[in-house]
Amino acid sequence: MIKNLETLVQLAQTGTMKETATRMNISQGAVSKRIAAIEHYYGKKIIERHGRRVVLTQHGRKLVDRTMPLLQEVRSVFLEDTALQSGRIIVGVSESILGSWGSRLFAAVREDMPEVIFEFHAQRSPVVLDRLRSGELMVGICTGSADAESDLQSDIVYVEPMVIVPSGLNDLAYSIGDPLQVMTIESRSGAWAAMEDDMQRLNLTRATSLESFFSVAQMALADFGHGLIPLGVANALSINAKKTIDLGGSGLNRPVRFVARKSMYSRSLIQSFYDSIKTHATKGGLRQMR
């Protein structure tokens, strides 16, 4: 029954069977069967379908509200006791971070902590935060602002410059502060909230949004428009630095944060992990990895 209830909680968060199945690494049919099993057990309708979207009924919402704290507590017991005692750290990482400089950073951390077993999950920053709250992850390395996260504790460990990739890598007559339309990440990403105000200050307008910085970069290289991406993504794709425009010095960056539940933050193993991340990120380690 716990798996069924976990599925219901995920469905409440995602709103679709497809995304719930993706997050839980099961089929959509399995999602439907688990929800049907809950409805059969309680004898009440807990979801309503509206096209591809799913909306919880009053009974479904009440069940989620009562179930979620219990599931979080069960997961927290496992993570804080079982996983930590066995020297295991479960980390959620923003996809664009892990796909660029993140893997090399973690390799350096592993040298500092060879006795630790690391389990990494690459997901979008909002998903990482949701899974931290639900107790599925122990630590998150992701982007965005911490202003609205009173339930989590976070520290900025790295400020990554944003760069403009000119369309088709053609010469671009551009001075910082000139009006320019760019392709960049979509609004639901953690990075967008952190850089939106600075984009306005620099007269940059988002003309097209995509769900991945790597997709933005590839579209810019294919001459579909100018792309605004993190420096690490440009380096991972071996884009000639002389062809890009670095905006980091003008204050357009994405903050990279180390995030955890407050109870997890105080554990000694997590503190050691944080110290190692901070050391390699702030003492030139990331620049040397490029």
Coordinates of C-alpha atoms in Angstrom, one line a residue, residues 146-249:
A146 CA 16.2 30.2 -2.0
D147 CA 13.8 33.0 -1.1
A148 CA 10.6 30.8 -0.9
E149 CA 12.2 27.7 0.7
S150 CA 11.7 28.1 4.4
D151 CA 11.5 24.3 4.7
L152 CA 14.9 23.7 3.2
Q153 CA 18.4 24.9 4.0
S154 CA 20.8 26.0 1.3
D155 CA 24.1 27.7 0.5
I156 CA 25.4 29.0 -2.7
V157 CA 28.6 27.0 -3.5
Y158 CA 29.3 28.4 -7.0
V159 CA 28.2 31.3 -9.2
E160 CA 28.3 30.2 -12.8
P161 CA 28.6 32.9 -15.6
M162 CA 26.0 33.0 -18.3
V163 CA 27.2 33.4 -21.9
I164 CA 25.6 34.3 -25.2
V165 CA 26.2 31.9 -28.1
P166 CA 25.7 33.9 -31.3
S167 CA 23.3 32.3 -33.8
G168 CA 25.4 30.0 -36.0
L169 CA 28.5 31.3 -34.3
N170 CA 28.4 34.2 -36.7
D171 CA 30.0 37.5 -35.8
L172 CA 27.6 39.5 -33.6
A173 CA 27.9 43.3 -33.4
Y174 CA 26.8 43.5 -29.8
S175 CA 27.7 45.6 -26.7
I176 CA 26.6 44.5 -23.3
G177 CA 23.4 46.5 -22.5
D178 CA 22.2 46.6 -26.1
P179 CA 18.7 45.2 -26.7
L180 CA 18.9 41.6 -27.8
Q181 CA 16.5 38.7 -28.2
V182 CA 17.8 35.3 -27.1
M183 CA 16.7 31.7 -26.6
T184 CA 17.1 30.4 -23.1
I185 CA 15.6 28.2 -20.4
E186 CA 11.8 28.1 -19.7
S187 CA 10.1 29.7 -16.8
R188 CA 9.7 26.6 -14.6
S189 CA 13.4 26.1 -14.3
G190 CA 15.2 27.2 -11.2
A191 CA 17.8 29.1 -13.2
W192 CA 15.1 31.4 -14.8
A193 CA 13.9 32.9 -11.5
A194 CA 17.5 33.6 -10.5
M195 CA 18.5 35.5 -13.7
E196 CA 15.2 37.1 -14.9
D197 CA 15.8 40.5 -13.3
D198 CA 19.4 40.7 -14.5
M199 CA 18.3 39.9 -18.0
Q200 CA 15.9 42.8 -17.9
R201 CA 18.6 45.0 -16.6
L202 CA 20.9 44.1 -19.5
N203 CA 18.0 44.5 -22.0
L204 CA 17.9 40.8 -22.9
T205 CA 14.5 39.5 -24.0
R206 CA 13.6 35.8 -24.1
A207 CA 12.2 35.2 -27.5
T208 CA 12.1 31.4 -27.3
S209 CA 12.2 29.1 -24.3
L210 CA 13.3 25.5 -24.1
E211 CA 13.4 22.9 -21.3
S212 CA 17.2 22.3 -21.5
F213 CA 20.2 24.6 -21.7
F214 CA 21.9 21.9 -23.9
S215 CA 18.9 22.2 -26.4
V216 CA 19.3 26.0 -26.4
A217 CA 23.0 25.7 -27.2
Q218 CA 22.4 23.2 -30.0
M219 CA 19.7 25.4 -31.5
A220 CA 22.0 28.4 -31.4
L221 CA 24.7 26.5 -33.1
A222 CA 22.3 25.4 -35.8
D223 CA 21.5 29.2 -36.5
F224 CA 18.0 29.3 -35.0
G225 CA 18.8 32.3 -32.9
H226 CA 21.2 33.6 -30.2
G227 CA 21.4 31.3 -27.1
L228 CA 21.8 32.3 -23.5
I229 CA 23.4 29.4 -21.6
P230 CA 25.7 28.7 -18.6
L231 CA 29.4 28.7 -19.3
G232 CA 29.8 25.1 -18.3
V233 CA 27.3 24.0 -21.0
A234 CA 29.2 25.9 -23.6
N235 CA 32.5 24.3 -22.5
A236 CA 30.9 20.8 -22.4
L237 CA 30.0 21.3 -26.1
S238 CA 33.4 22.6 -26.9
I239 CA 32.1 25.9 -28.2
N240 CA 34.9 28.3 -29.0
A241 CA 35.1 30.8 -26.1
K242 CA 36.2 33.5 -28.5
K243 CA 32.9 33.2 -30.3
T244 CA 30.8 33.6 -27.1
I245 CA 30.0 36.7 -25.0
D246 CA 30.6 36.3 -21.3
L247 CA 28.0 38.1 -19.2
G248 CA 29.3 37.0 -15.8
G249 CA 31.2 40.1 -15.2

